mmCIF file of N, CA, C and O in Angstrom:
data_model
loop_
_atom_site.group_PDB
_atom_site.id
_atom_site.type_symbol
_atom_site.label_atom_id
_atom_site.label_comp_id
_atom_site.label_asym_id
_atom_site.label_seq_id
_atom_site.Cartn_x
_atom_site.Cartn_y
_atom_site.Cartn_z
ATOM 1 N N UNK A 292 -68.458 -108.677 -4.937
ATOM 2 C CA UNK A 292 -69.438 -108.968 -3.916
ATOM 3 C C UNK A 292 -70.648 -108.053 -4.096
ATOM 4 O O UNK A 292 -70.516 -106.844 -4.055
ATOM 5 N N UNK A 293 -71.742 -108.651 -4.244
ATOM 6 C CA UNK A 293 -72.973 -107.897 -4.409
ATOM 7 C C UNK A 293 -73.831 -108.147 -3.169
ATOM 8 O O UNK A 293 -74.127 -109.291 -2.821
ATOM 9 N N UNK A 294 -74.180 -107.059 -2.496
ATOM 10 C CA UNK A 294 -75.044 -107.153 -1.320
ATOM 11 C C UNK A 294 -76.459 -106.792 -1.738
ATOM 12 O O UNK A 294 -76.694 -105.760 -2.351
ATOM 13 N N UNK A 295 -77.369 -107.655 -1.390
ATOM 14 C CA UNK A 295 -78.770 -107.396 -1.705
ATOM 15 C C UNK A 295 -79.412 -106.669 -0.530
ATOM 16 O O UNK A 295 -79.194 -107.017 0.623
ATOM 17 N N UNK A 296 -80.194 -105.681 -0.849
ATOM 18 C CA UNK A 296 -80.937 -104.991 0.203
ATOM 19 C C UNK A 296 -82.134 -105.842 0.598
ATOM 20 O O UNK A 296 -82.780 -106.446 -0.243
ATOM 21 N N UNK A 297 -82.388 -105.856 1.878
ATOM 22 C CA UNK A 297 -83.533 -106.608 2.357
ATOM 23 C C UNK A 297 -84.816 -105.870 2.002
ATOM 24 O O UNK A 297 -84.895 -104.653 2.095
ATOM 25 N N UNK A 298 -85.782 -106.635 1.628
ATOM 26 C CA UNK A 298 -87.079 -106.058 1.314
ATOM 27 C C UNK A 298 -87.778 -105.686 2.617
ATOM 28 O O UNK A 298 -87.846 -106.486 3.544
ATOM 29 N N UNK A 299 -88.279 -104.477 2.687
ATOM 30 C CA UNK A 299 -88.915 -104.000 3.918
ATOM 31 C C UNK A 299 -90.198 -104.752 4.225
ATOM 32 O O UNK A 299 -90.633 -104.818 5.354
ATOM 33 N N UNK A 300 -90.798 -105.331 3.229
ATOM 34 C CA UNK A 300 -92.038 -106.069 3.463
ATOM 35 C C UNK A 300 -91.786 -107.393 4.168
ATOM 36 O O UNK A 300 -92.683 -107.953 4.758
ATOM 37 N N UNK A 301 -90.579 -107.893 4.130
ATOM 38 C CA UNK A 301 -90.283 -109.177 4.743
ATOM 39 C C UNK A 301 -89.985 -109.064 6.236
ATOM 40 O O UNK A 301 -90.026 -110.060 6.931
ATOM 41 N N UNK A 302 -89.668 -107.899 6.709
ATOM 42 C CA UNK A 302 -89.337 -107.731 8.125
ATOM 43 C C UNK A 302 -90.600 -107.639 8.968
ATOM 44 O O UNK A 302 -91.603 -107.081 8.548
ATOM 45 N N UNK A 303 -90.505 -108.161 10.151
ATOM 46 C CA UNK A 303 -91.601 -108.037 11.114
ATOM 47 C C UNK A 303 -91.331 -106.793 11.933
ATOM 48 O O UNK A 303 -90.279 -106.668 12.558
ATOM 49 N N UNK A 304 -92.259 -105.861 11.962
ATOM 50 C CA UNK A 304 -91.988 -104.591 12.664
ATOM 51 C C UNK A 304 -92.170 -104.691 14.179
ATOM 52 O O UNK A 304 -93.103 -104.148 14.738
ATOM 53 N N UNK A 305 -91.297 -105.426 14.834
ATOM 54 C CA UNK A 305 -91.333 -105.517 16.296
ATOM 55 C C UNK A 305 -90.552 -104.336 16.853
ATOM 56 O O UNK A 305 -89.359 -104.404 17.086
ATOM 57 N N UNK A 306 -91.230 -103.249 17.037
ATOM 58 C CA UNK A 306 -90.512 -102.043 17.426
ATOM 59 C C UNK A 306 -90.847 -101.557 18.824
ATOM 60 O O UNK A 306 -90.140 -100.727 19.367
ATOM 61 N N UNK A 307 -91.902 -102.042 19.410
ATOM 62 C CA UNK A 307 -92.328 -101.528 20.703
ATOM 63 C C UNK A 307 -92.709 -102.665 21.626
ATOM 64 O O UNK A 307 -92.989 -103.769 21.195
ATOM 65 N N UNK A 308 -92.734 -102.331 22.883
ATOM 66 C CA UNK A 308 -93.286 -103.246 23.872
ATOM 67 C C UNK A 308 -94.769 -102.931 24.021
ATOM 68 O O UNK A 308 -95.221 -101.826 23.760
ATOM 69 N N UNK A 309 -95.522 -103.907 24.485
ATOM 70 C CA UNK A 309 -96.954 -103.688 24.664
ATOM 71 C C UNK A 309 -97.200 -102.732 25.829
ATOM 72 O O UNK A 309 -96.519 -102.800 26.849
ATOM 73 N N UNK A 310 -98.155 -101.858 25.655
ATOM 74 C CA UNK A 310 -98.495 -100.893 26.701
ATOM 75 C C UNK A 310 -99.068 -101.602 27.920
ATOM 76 O O UNK A 310 -98.737 -101.277 29.063
ATOM 77 N N UNK A 311 -99.902 -102.600 27.683
ATOM 78 C CA UNK A 311 -100.472 -103.357 28.798
ATOM 79 C C UNK A 311 -99.422 -104.096 29.598
ATOM 80 O O UNK A 311 -99.535 -104.238 30.814
ATOM 81 N N UNK A 312 -98.376 -104.556 28.939
ATOM 82 C CA UNK A 312 -97.289 -105.231 29.638
ATOM 83 C C UNK A 312 -96.512 -104.292 30.530
ATOM 84 O O UNK A 312 -96.140 -104.645 31.650
ATOM 85 N N UNK A 313 -96.262 -103.092 30.034
ATOM 86 C CA UNK A 313 -95.554 -102.097 30.841
ATOM 87 C C UNK A 313 -96.402 -101.693 32.041
ATOM 88 O O UNK A 313 -95.902 -101.596 33.163
ATOM 89 N N UNK A 314 -97.699 -101.480 31.820
ATOM 90 C CA UNK A 314 -98.604 -101.112 32.914
ATOM 91 C C UNK A 314 -98.688 -102.247 33.932
ATOM 92 O O UNK A 314 -98.661 -102.013 35.146
ATOM 93 N N UNK A 315 -98.742 -103.479 33.454
ATOM 94 C CA UNK A 315 -98.798 -104.631 34.346
ATOM 95 C C UNK A 315 -97.534 -104.744 35.196
ATOM 96 O O UNK A 315 -97.601 -105.069 36.389
ATOM 97 N N UNK A 316 -96.386 -104.471 34.609
ATOM 98 C CA UNK A 316 -95.130 -104.507 35.364
ATOM 99 C C UNK A 316 -95.075 -103.412 36.424
ATOM 100 O O UNK A 316 -94.612 -103.632 37.541
ATOM 101 N N UNK A 317 -95.564 -102.227 36.072
ATOM 102 C CA UNK A 317 -95.604 -101.120 37.043
ATOM 103 C C UNK A 317 -96.558 -101.442 38.185
ATOM 104 O O UNK A 317 -96.261 -101.174 39.354
ATOM 105 N N UNK A 318 -97.692 -102.053 37.861
ATOM 106 C CA UNK A 318 -98.648 -102.452 38.899
ATOM 107 C C UNK A 318 -98.018 -103.491 39.827
ATOM 108 O O UNK A 318 -98.232 -103.452 41.045
ATOM 109 N N UNK A 319 -97.231 -104.403 39.271
ATOM 110 C CA UNK A 319 -96.558 -105.410 40.103
ATOM 111 C C UNK A 319 -95.571 -104.752 41.065
ATOM 112 O O UNK A 319 -95.484 -105.143 42.233
ATOM 113 N N UNK A 320 -94.847 -103.748 40.597
ATOM 114 C CA UNK A 320 -93.907 -103.034 41.472
ATOM 115 C C UNK A 320 -94.652 -102.308 42.583
ATOM 116 O O UNK A 320 -94.249 -102.341 43.751
ATOM 117 N N UNK A 321 -95.771 -101.662 42.250
ATOM 118 C CA UNK A 321 -96.569 -100.950 43.252
ATOM 119 C C UNK A 321 -97.125 -101.928 44.287
ATOM 120 O O UNK A 321 -97.080 -101.663 45.497
ATOM 121 N N UNK A 322 -97.643 -103.076 43.824
ATOM 122 C CA UNK A 322 -98.185 -104.075 44.748
ATOM 123 C C UNK A 322 -97.096 -104.616 45.668
ATOM 124 O O UNK A 322 -97.328 -104.812 46.864
ATOM 125 N N UNK A 323 -95.914 -104.833 45.118
ATOM 126 C CA UNK A 323 -94.812 -105.323 45.935
ATOM 127 C C UNK A 323 -94.386 -104.291 46.976
ATOM 128 O O UNK A 323 -94.112 -104.640 48.131
ATOM 129 N N UNK A 324 -94.373 -103.016 46.601
ATOM 130 C CA UNK A 324 -94.023 -101.958 47.553
ATOM 131 C C UNK A 324 -95.053 -101.844 48.676
ATOM 132 O O UNK A 324 -94.686 -101.643 49.836
ATOM 133 N N UNK A 325 -96.327 -101.978 48.344
ATOM 134 C CA UNK A 325 -97.375 -101.928 49.375
ATOM 135 C C UNK A 325 -97.226 -103.116 50.328
ATOM 136 O O UNK A 325 -97.357 -102.981 51.547
ATOM 137 N N UNK A 326 -96.919 -104.293 49.769
ATOM 138 C CA UNK A 326 -96.738 -105.477 50.614
ATOM 139 C C UNK A 326 -95.535 -105.325 51.542
ATOM 140 O O UNK A 326 -95.617 -105.659 52.725
ATOM 141 N N UNK A 327 -94.440 -104.810 51.018
ATOM 142 C CA UNK A 327 -93.250 -104.600 51.846
ATOM 143 C C UNK A 327 -93.545 -103.570 52.936
ATOM 144 O O UNK A 327 -93.117 -103.728 54.094
ATOM 145 N N UNK A 328 -94.289 -102.516 52.593
ATOM 146 C CA UNK A 328 -94.652 -101.518 53.604
ATOM 147 C C UNK A 328 -95.523 -102.138 54.697
ATOM 148 O O UNK A 328 -95.351 -101.820 55.881
ATOM 149 N N UNK A 329 -96.426 -103.036 54.332
ATOM 150 C CA UNK A 329 -97.270 -103.704 55.326
ATOM 151 C C UNK A 329 -96.427 -104.577 56.251
ATOM 152 O O UNK A 329 -96.660 -104.612 57.468
ATOM 153 N N UNK A 330 -95.455 -105.261 55.698
ATOM 154 C CA UNK A 330 -94.588 -106.104 56.513
ATOM 155 C C UNK A 330 -93.753 -105.245 57.466
ATOM 156 O O UNK A 330 -93.600 -105.575 58.652
ATOM 157 N N UNK A 331 -93.237 -104.133 56.975
ATOM 158 C CA UNK A 331 -92.439 -103.240 57.823
ATOM 159 C C UNK A 331 -93.285 -102.661 58.951
ATOM 160 O O UNK A 331 -92.847 -102.607 60.107
ATOM 161 N N UNK A 332 -94.501 -102.246 58.641
ATOM 162 C CA UNK A 332 -95.399 -101.704 59.675
ATOM 163 C C UNK A 332 -95.699 -102.777 60.721
ATOM 164 O O UNK A 332 -95.707 -102.506 61.927
ATOM 165 N N UNK A 333 -95.916 -104.002 60.266
ATOM 166 C CA UNK A 333 -96.201 -105.084 61.201
ATOM 167 C C UNK A 333 -94.995 -105.392 62.083
ATOM 168 O O UNK A 333 -95.143 -105.654 63.276
ATOM 169 N N UNK A 334 -93.801 -105.342 61.522
ATOM 170 C CA UNK A 334 -92.588 -105.600 62.309
ATOM 171 C C UNK A 334 -92.360 -104.483 63.331
ATOM 172 O O UNK A 334 -92.015 -104.745 64.486
ATOM 173 N N UNK A 335 -92.568 -103.238 62.904
ATOM 174 C CA UNK A 335 -92.351 -102.119 63.824
ATOM 175 C C UNK A 335 -93.342 -102.131 64.983
ATOM 176 O O UNK A 335 -93.022 -101.672 66.081
ATOM 177 N N UNK A 336 -94.554 -102.631 64.748
ATOM 178 C CA UNK A 336 -95.561 -102.713 65.812
ATOM 179 C C UNK A 336 -95.544 -104.064 66.523
ATOM 180 O O UNK A 336 -96.467 -104.365 67.279
ATOM 181 N N UNK A 337 -94.531 -104.873 66.253
ATOM 182 C CA UNK A 337 -94.339 -106.174 66.887
ATOM 183 C C UNK A 337 -95.552 -107.089 66.716
ATOM 184 O O UNK A 337 -95.975 -107.777 67.644
ATOM 185 N N UNK A 338 -96.116 -107.070 65.527
ATOM 186 C CA UNK A 338 -97.227 -107.962 65.207
ATOM 187 C C UNK A 338 -98.592 -107.440 65.579
ATOM 188 O O UNK A 338 -99.599 -108.113 65.335
ATOM 189 N N UNK A 339 -98.683 -106.273 66.172
ATOM 190 C CA UNK A 339 -99.966 -105.719 66.587
ATOM 191 C C UNK A 339 -100.362 -104.521 65.727
ATOM 192 O O UNK A 339 -100.763 -103.489 66.247
ATOM 193 N N UNK A 340 -100.262 -104.664 64.436
ATOM 194 C CA UNK A 340 -100.552 -103.533 63.554
ATOM 195 C C UNK A 340 -102.046 -103.355 63.326
ATOM 196 O O UNK A 340 -102.491 -102.269 62.991
ATOM 197 N N UNK A 341 -102.809 -104.402 63.481
ATOM 198 C CA UNK A 341 -104.249 -104.281 63.383
ATOM 199 C C UNK A 341 -104.772 -104.208 61.960
ATOM 200 O O UNK A 341 -104.265 -104.850 61.051
ATOM 201 N N UNK A 342 -105.788 -103.385 61.814
ATOM 202 C CA UNK A 342 -106.528 -103.327 60.561
ATOM 203 C C UNK A 342 -105.749 -102.673 59.427
ATOM 204 O O UNK A 342 -106.024 -102.921 58.264
ATOM 205 N N UNK A 343 -104.753 -101.884 59.751
ATOM 206 C CA UNK A 343 -103.976 -101.192 58.710
ATOM 207 C C UNK A 343 -103.274 -102.204 57.812
ATOM 208 O O UNK A 343 -103.331 -102.117 56.581
ATOM 209 N N UNK A 344 -102.641 -103.191 58.414
ATOM 210 C CA UNK A 344 -101.939 -104.205 57.639
ATOM 211 C C UNK A 344 -102.929 -105.075 56.876
ATOM 212 O O UNK A 344 -102.662 -105.491 55.743
ATOM 213 N N UNK A 345 -104.074 -105.345 57.453
ATOM 214 C CA UNK A 345 -105.105 -106.124 56.758
ATOM 215 C C UNK A 345 -105.614 -105.413 55.520
ATOM 216 O O UNK A 345 -105.800 -106.028 54.465
ATOM 217 N N UNK A 346 -105.843 -104.110 55.646
ATOM 218 C CA UNK A 346 -106.291 -103.330 54.493
ATOM 219 C C UNK A 346 -105.201 -103.282 53.427
ATOM 220 O O UNK A 346 -105.489 -103.408 52.226
ATOM 221 N N UNK A 347 -103.958 -103.128 53.860
ATOM 222 C CA UNK A 347 -102.861 -103.088 52.892
ATOM 223 C C UNK A 347 -102.694 -104.436 52.178
ATOM 224 O O UNK A 347 -102.423 -104.480 50.976
ATOM 225 N N UNK A 348 -102.889 -105.531 52.884
ATOM 226 C CA UNK A 348 -102.817 -106.858 52.260
ATOM 227 C C UNK A 348 -103.927 -107.083 51.266
ATOM 228 O O UNK A 348 -103.708 -107.617 50.168
ATOM 229 N N UNK A 349 -105.138 -106.675 51.633
ATOM 230 C CA UNK A 349 -106.272 -106.792 50.716
ATOM 231 C C UNK A 349 -106.079 -105.914 49.492
ATOM 232 O O UNK A 349 -106.358 -106.340 48.359
ATOM 233 N N UNK A 350 -105.584 -104.710 49.700
ATOM 234 C CA UNK A 350 -105.309 -103.806 48.589
ATOM 235 C C UNK A 350 -104.239 -104.383 47.666
ATOM 236 O O UNK A 350 -104.358 -104.306 46.438
ATOM 237 N N UNK A 351 -103.212 -104.997 48.248
ATOM 238 C CA UNK A 351 -102.167 -105.636 47.444
ATOM 239 C C UNK A 351 -102.750 -106.760 46.599
ATOM 240 O O UNK A 351 -102.424 -106.895 45.420
ATOM 241 N N UNK A 352 -103.622 -107.568 47.185
ATOM 242 C CA UNK A 352 -104.238 -108.668 46.448
ATOM 243 C C UNK A 352 -105.087 -108.144 45.289
ATOM 244 O O UNK A 352 -104.985 -108.641 44.160
ATOM 245 N N UNK A 353 -105.908 -107.143 45.551
ATOM 246 C CA UNK A 353 -106.783 -106.597 44.507
ATOM 247 C C UNK A 353 -105.964 -105.956 43.388
ATOM 248 O O UNK A 353 -106.239 -106.172 42.201
ATOM 249 N N UNK A 354 -104.944 -105.198 43.750
ATOM 250 C CA UNK A 354 -104.101 -104.542 42.741
ATOM 251 C C UNK A 354 -103.370 -105.576 41.893
ATOM 252 O O UNK A 354 -103.263 -105.433 40.673
ATOM 253 N N UNK A 355 -102.871 -106.636 42.522
ATOM 254 C CA UNK A 355 -102.138 -107.635 41.751
ATOM 255 C C UNK A 355 -103.059 -108.438 40.829
ATOM 256 O O UNK A 355 -102.646 -108.823 39.731
ATOM 257 N N UNK A 356 -104.292 -108.684 41.229
ATOM 258 C CA UNK A 356 -105.244 -109.357 40.335
ATOM 259 C C UNK A 356 -105.563 -108.458 39.140
ATOM 260 O O UNK A 356 -105.619 -108.935 37.993
ATOM 261 N N UNK A 357 -105.751 -107.175 39.380
ATOM 262 C CA UNK A 357 -105.985 -106.233 38.281
ATOM 263 C C UNK A 357 -104.773 -106.199 37.347
ATOM 264 O O UNK A 357 -104.916 -106.209 36.118
ATOM 265 N N UNK A 358 -103.579 -106.176 37.906
ATOM 266 C CA UNK A 358 -102.361 -106.195 37.092
ATOM 267 C C UNK A 358 -102.230 -107.470 36.284
ATOM 268 O O UNK A 358 -101.763 -107.447 35.137
ATOM 269 N N UNK A 359 -102.642 -108.593 36.854
ATOM 270 C CA UNK A 359 -102.606 -109.854 36.123
ATOM 271 C C UNK A 359 -103.557 -109.826 34.930
ATOM 272 O O UNK A 359 -103.210 -110.264 33.833
ATOM 273 N N UNK A 360 -104.757 -109.298 35.147
ATOM 274 C CA UNK A 360 -105.733 -109.211 34.051
ATOM 275 C C UNK A 360 -105.219 -108.289 32.951
ATOM 276 O O UNK A 360 -105.327 -108.607 31.760
ATOM 277 N N UNK A 361 -104.637 -107.157 33.324
ATOM 278 C CA UNK A 361 -104.069 -106.237 32.328
ATOM 279 C C UNK A 361 -102.942 -106.916 31.563
ATOM 280 O O UNK A 361 -102.831 -106.776 30.332
ATOM 281 N N UNK A 362 -102.112 -107.667 32.260
ATOM 282 C CA UNK A 362 -101.011 -108.373 31.609
ATOM 283 C C UNK A 362 -101.491 -109.436 30.645
ATOM 284 O O UNK A 362 -100.939 -109.594 29.548
ATOM 285 N N UNK A 363 -102.517 -110.181 31.018
ATOM 286 C CA UNK A 363 -103.062 -111.214 30.133
ATOM 287 C C UNK A 363 -103.695 -110.585 28.896
ATOM 288 O O UNK A 363 -103.534 -111.088 27.784
ATOM 289 N N UNK A 364 -104.400 -109.479 29.076
ATOM 290 C CA UNK A 364 -105.012 -108.813 27.925
ATOM 291 C C UNK A 364 -103.973 -108.226 26.975
ATOM 292 O O UNK A 364 -104.250 -108.032 25.800
ATOM 293 N N UNK A 365 -102.777 -107.939 27.471
ATOM 294 C CA UNK A 365 -101.759 -107.344 26.611
ATOM 295 C C UNK A 365 -101.135 -108.369 25.665
ATOM 296 O O UNK A 365 -100.415 -107.985 24.747
ATOM 297 N N UNK A 366 -101.395 -109.640 25.851
ATOM 298 C CA UNK A 366 -100.885 -110.648 24.922
ATOM 299 C C UNK A 366 -101.591 -110.616 23.575
ATOM 300 O O UNK A 366 -101.137 -111.241 22.627
ATOM 301 N N UNK A 367 -102.712 -109.916 23.476
ATOM 302 C CA UNK A 367 -103.448 -109.833 22.218
ATOM 303 C C UNK A 367 -102.817 -108.878 21.214
ATOM 304 O O UNK A 367 -103.177 -108.900 20.047
ATOM 305 N N UNK A 368 -101.896 -108.029 21.658
ATOM 306 C CA UNK A 368 -101.251 -107.088 20.743
ATOM 307 C C UNK A 368 -100.296 -107.831 19.827
ATOM 308 O O UNK A 368 -99.335 -108.451 20.278
ATOM 309 N N UNK A 369 -100.571 -107.787 18.545
ATOM 310 C CA UNK A 369 -99.711 -108.453 17.579
ATOM 311 C C UNK A 369 -98.550 -107.557 17.200
ATOM 312 O O UNK A 369 -98.607 -106.342 17.297
ATOM 313 N N UNK A 370 -97.489 -108.184 16.756
ATOM 314 C CA UNK A 370 -96.303 -107.498 16.239
ATOM 315 C C UNK A 370 -95.627 -106.596 17.266
ATOM 316 O O UNK A 370 -95.114 -105.543 16.921
ATOM 317 N N UNK A 371 -95.652 -106.972 18.515
ATOM 318 C CA UNK A 371 -94.970 -106.205 19.547
ATOM 319 C C UNK A 371 -94.244 -107.169 20.466
ATOM 320 O O UNK A 371 -94.587 -108.334 20.575
ATOM 321 N N UNK A 372 -93.221 -106.665 21.133
ATOM 322 C CA UNK A 372 -92.483 -107.486 22.076
ATOM 323 C C UNK A 372 -93.345 -107.765 23.299
ATOM 324 O O UNK A 372 -94.059 -106.888 23.777
ATOM 325 N N UNK A 373 -93.264 -108.967 23.821
ATOM 326 C CA UNK A 373 -94.100 -109.374 24.949
ATOM 327 C C UNK A 373 -93.300 -109.543 26.241
ATOM 328 O O UNK A 373 -93.771 -110.175 27.186
ATOM 329 N N UNK A 374 -92.109 -108.976 26.295
ATOM 330 C CA UNK A 374 -91.245 -109.139 27.462
ATOM 331 C C UNK A 374 -91.914 -108.646 28.740
ATOM 332 O O UNK A 374 -91.998 -109.366 29.736
ATOM 333 N N UNK A 375 -92.416 -107.426 28.714
ATOM 334 C CA UNK A 375 -93.039 -106.866 29.911
ATOM 335 C C UNK A 375 -94.404 -107.485 30.190
ATOM 336 O O UNK A 375 -94.855 -107.498 31.340
ATOM 337 N N UNK A 376 -95.046 -108.009 29.182
ATOM 338 C CA UNK A 376 -96.303 -108.727 29.419
ATOM 339 C C UNK A 376 -96.050 -109.971 30.253
ATOM 340 O O UNK A 376 -96.794 -110.269 31.190
ATOM 341 N N UNK A 377 -94.986 -110.698 29.910
ATOM 342 C CA UNK A 377 -94.632 -111.881 30.690
ATOM 343 C C UNK A 377 -94.199 -111.515 32.101
ATOM 344 O O UNK A 377 -94.643 -112.139 33.081
ATOM 345 N N UNK A 378 -93.338 -110.524 32.209
ATOM 346 C CA UNK A 378 -92.832 -110.123 33.528
ATOM 347 C C UNK A 378 -93.984 -109.665 34.419
ATOM 348 O O UNK A 378 -94.100 -110.092 35.572
ATOM 349 N N UNK A 379 -94.838 -108.793 33.912
ATOM 350 C CA UNK A 379 -95.949 -108.274 34.707
ATOM 351 C C UNK A 379 -96.954 -109.341 35.084
ATOM 352 O O UNK A 379 -97.427 -109.390 36.225
ATOM 353 N N UNK A 380 -97.296 -110.209 34.135
ATOM 354 C CA UNK A 380 -98.280 -111.254 34.419
ATOM 355 C C UNK A 380 -97.776 -112.241 35.461
ATOM 356 O O UNK A 380 -98.489 -112.582 36.409
ATOM 357 N N UNK A 381 -96.540 -112.695 35.303
ATOM 358 C CA UNK A 381 -95.992 -113.671 36.248
ATOM 359 C C UNK A 381 -95.791 -113.046 37.627
ATOM 360 O O UNK A 381 -96.100 -113.664 38.650
ATOM 361 N N UNK A 382 -95.295 -111.813 37.664
ATOM 362 C CA UNK A 382 -95.073 -111.151 38.952
ATOM 363 C C UNK A 382 -96.397 -110.915 39.688
ATOM 364 O O UNK A 382 -96.495 -111.174 40.893
ATOM 365 N N UNK A 383 -97.403 -110.440 38.983
ATOM 366 C CA UNK A 383 -98.706 -110.207 39.623
ATOM 367 C C UNK A 383 -99.350 -111.513 40.068
ATOM 368 O O UNK A 383 -99.975 -111.565 41.124
ATOM 369 N N UNK A 384 -99.184 -112.566 39.284
ATOM 370 C CA UNK A 384 -99.726 -113.859 39.683
ATOM 371 C C UNK A 384 -99.021 -114.379 40.932
ATOM 372 O O UNK A 384 -99.668 -114.898 41.847
ATOM 373 N N UNK A 385 -97.709 -114.211 40.993
ATOM 374 C CA UNK A 385 -96.957 -114.668 42.169
ATOM 375 C C UNK A 385 -97.347 -113.874 43.415
ATOM 376 O O UNK A 385 -97.495 -114.450 44.503
ATOM 377 N N UNK A 386 -97.523 -112.570 43.269
ATOM 378 C CA UNK A 386 -97.904 -111.742 44.418
ATOM 379 C C UNK A 386 -99.303 -112.108 44.910
ATOM 380 O O UNK A 386 -99.522 -112.292 46.111
ATOM 381 N N UNK A 387 -100.252 -112.239 43.990
ATOM 382 C CA UNK A 387 -101.614 -112.574 44.404
ATOM 383 C C UNK A 387 -101.672 -113.988 44.997
ATOM 384 O O UNK A 387 -102.393 -114.222 45.976
ATOM 385 N N UNK A 388 -100.899 -114.918 44.436
ATOM 386 C CA UNK A 388 -100.853 -116.265 44.983
ATOM 387 C C UNK A 388 -100.242 -116.262 46.387
ATOM 388 O O UNK A 388 -100.730 -116.945 47.290
ATOM 389 N N UNK A 389 -99.184 -115.470 46.579
ATOM 390 C CA UNK A 389 -98.558 -115.371 47.893
ATOM 391 C C UNK A 389 -99.481 -114.780 48.946
ATOM 392 O O UNK A 389 -99.558 -115.284 50.068
ATOM 393 N N UNK A 390 -100.185 -113.723 48.589
ATOM 394 C CA UNK A 390 -101.136 -113.108 49.525
ATOM 395 C C UNK A 390 -102.270 -114.080 49.854
ATOM 396 O O UNK A 390 -102.698 -114.203 51.014
ATOM 397 N N UNK A 391 -102.743 -114.808 48.843
ATOM 398 C CA UNK A 391 -103.816 -115.776 49.058
ATOM 399 C C UNK A 391 -103.353 -116.909 49.978
ATOM 400 O O UNK A 391 -104.093 -117.345 50.865
ATOM 401 N N UNK A 392 -102.118 -117.360 49.792
ATOM 402 C CA UNK A 392 -101.578 -118.412 50.657
ATOM 403 C C UNK A 392 -101.405 -117.910 52.095
ATOM 404 O O UNK A 392 -101.663 -118.661 53.048
ATOM 405 N N UNK A 393 -100.973 -116.673 52.265
ATOM 406 C CA UNK A 393 -100.881 -116.097 53.613
ATOM 407 C C UNK A 393 -102.256 -116.040 54.274
ATOM 408 O O UNK A 393 -102.384 -116.301 55.474
ATOM 409 N N UNK A 394 -103.273 -115.708 53.500
ATOM 410 C CA UNK A 394 -104.630 -115.680 54.036
ATOM 411 C C UNK A 394 -105.069 -117.076 54.472
ATOM 412 O O UNK A 394 -105.663 -117.230 55.549
ATOM 413 N N UNK A 395 -104.771 -118.081 53.657
ATOM 414 C CA UNK A 395 -105.186 -119.437 54.013
ATOM 415 C C UNK A 395 -104.406 -119.993 55.205
ATOM 416 O O UNK A 395 -104.961 -120.724 56.025
ATOM 417 N N UNK A 396 -103.135 -119.635 55.315
ATOM 418 C CA UNK A 396 -102.316 -120.158 56.411
ATOM 419 C C UNK A 396 -102.746 -119.566 57.751
ATOM 420 O O UNK A 396 -102.877 -120.273 58.742
ATOM 421 N N UNK A 397 -102.980 -118.263 57.785
ATOM 422 C CA UNK A 397 -103.269 -117.588 59.052
ATOM 423 C C UNK A 397 -104.754 -117.392 59.312
ATOM 424 O O UNK A 397 -105.138 -116.606 60.147
ATOM 425 N N UNK A 398 -105.592 -118.110 58.646
ATOM 426 C CA UNK A 398 -107.025 -117.969 58.847
ATOM 427 C C UNK A 398 -107.490 -118.714 60.040
ATOM 428 O O UNK A 398 -107.166 -119.609 60.602
#
């Protein structure tokens, strides 16, 4: 039995995840935490939280849009895993879409 060594030039060096994808995923977690904190504050004040919850909702929307843009830009990195790029982009898009729908419903 003769085993041939693989030529190193034939392998695709997928060794890292994209930095933008990781940053986008972290931004999605931060946006989700801010949104959950806004909901908790609103529940504790029985719906009369006022401007604090509004500012937190707006901040969540802005942060998630920024995270979405970072996630989309991270798809340009060649030869890297795109797992976190997908996770961050989809999560930020879902959060921003949810906040936008809440704005349209309660307007």
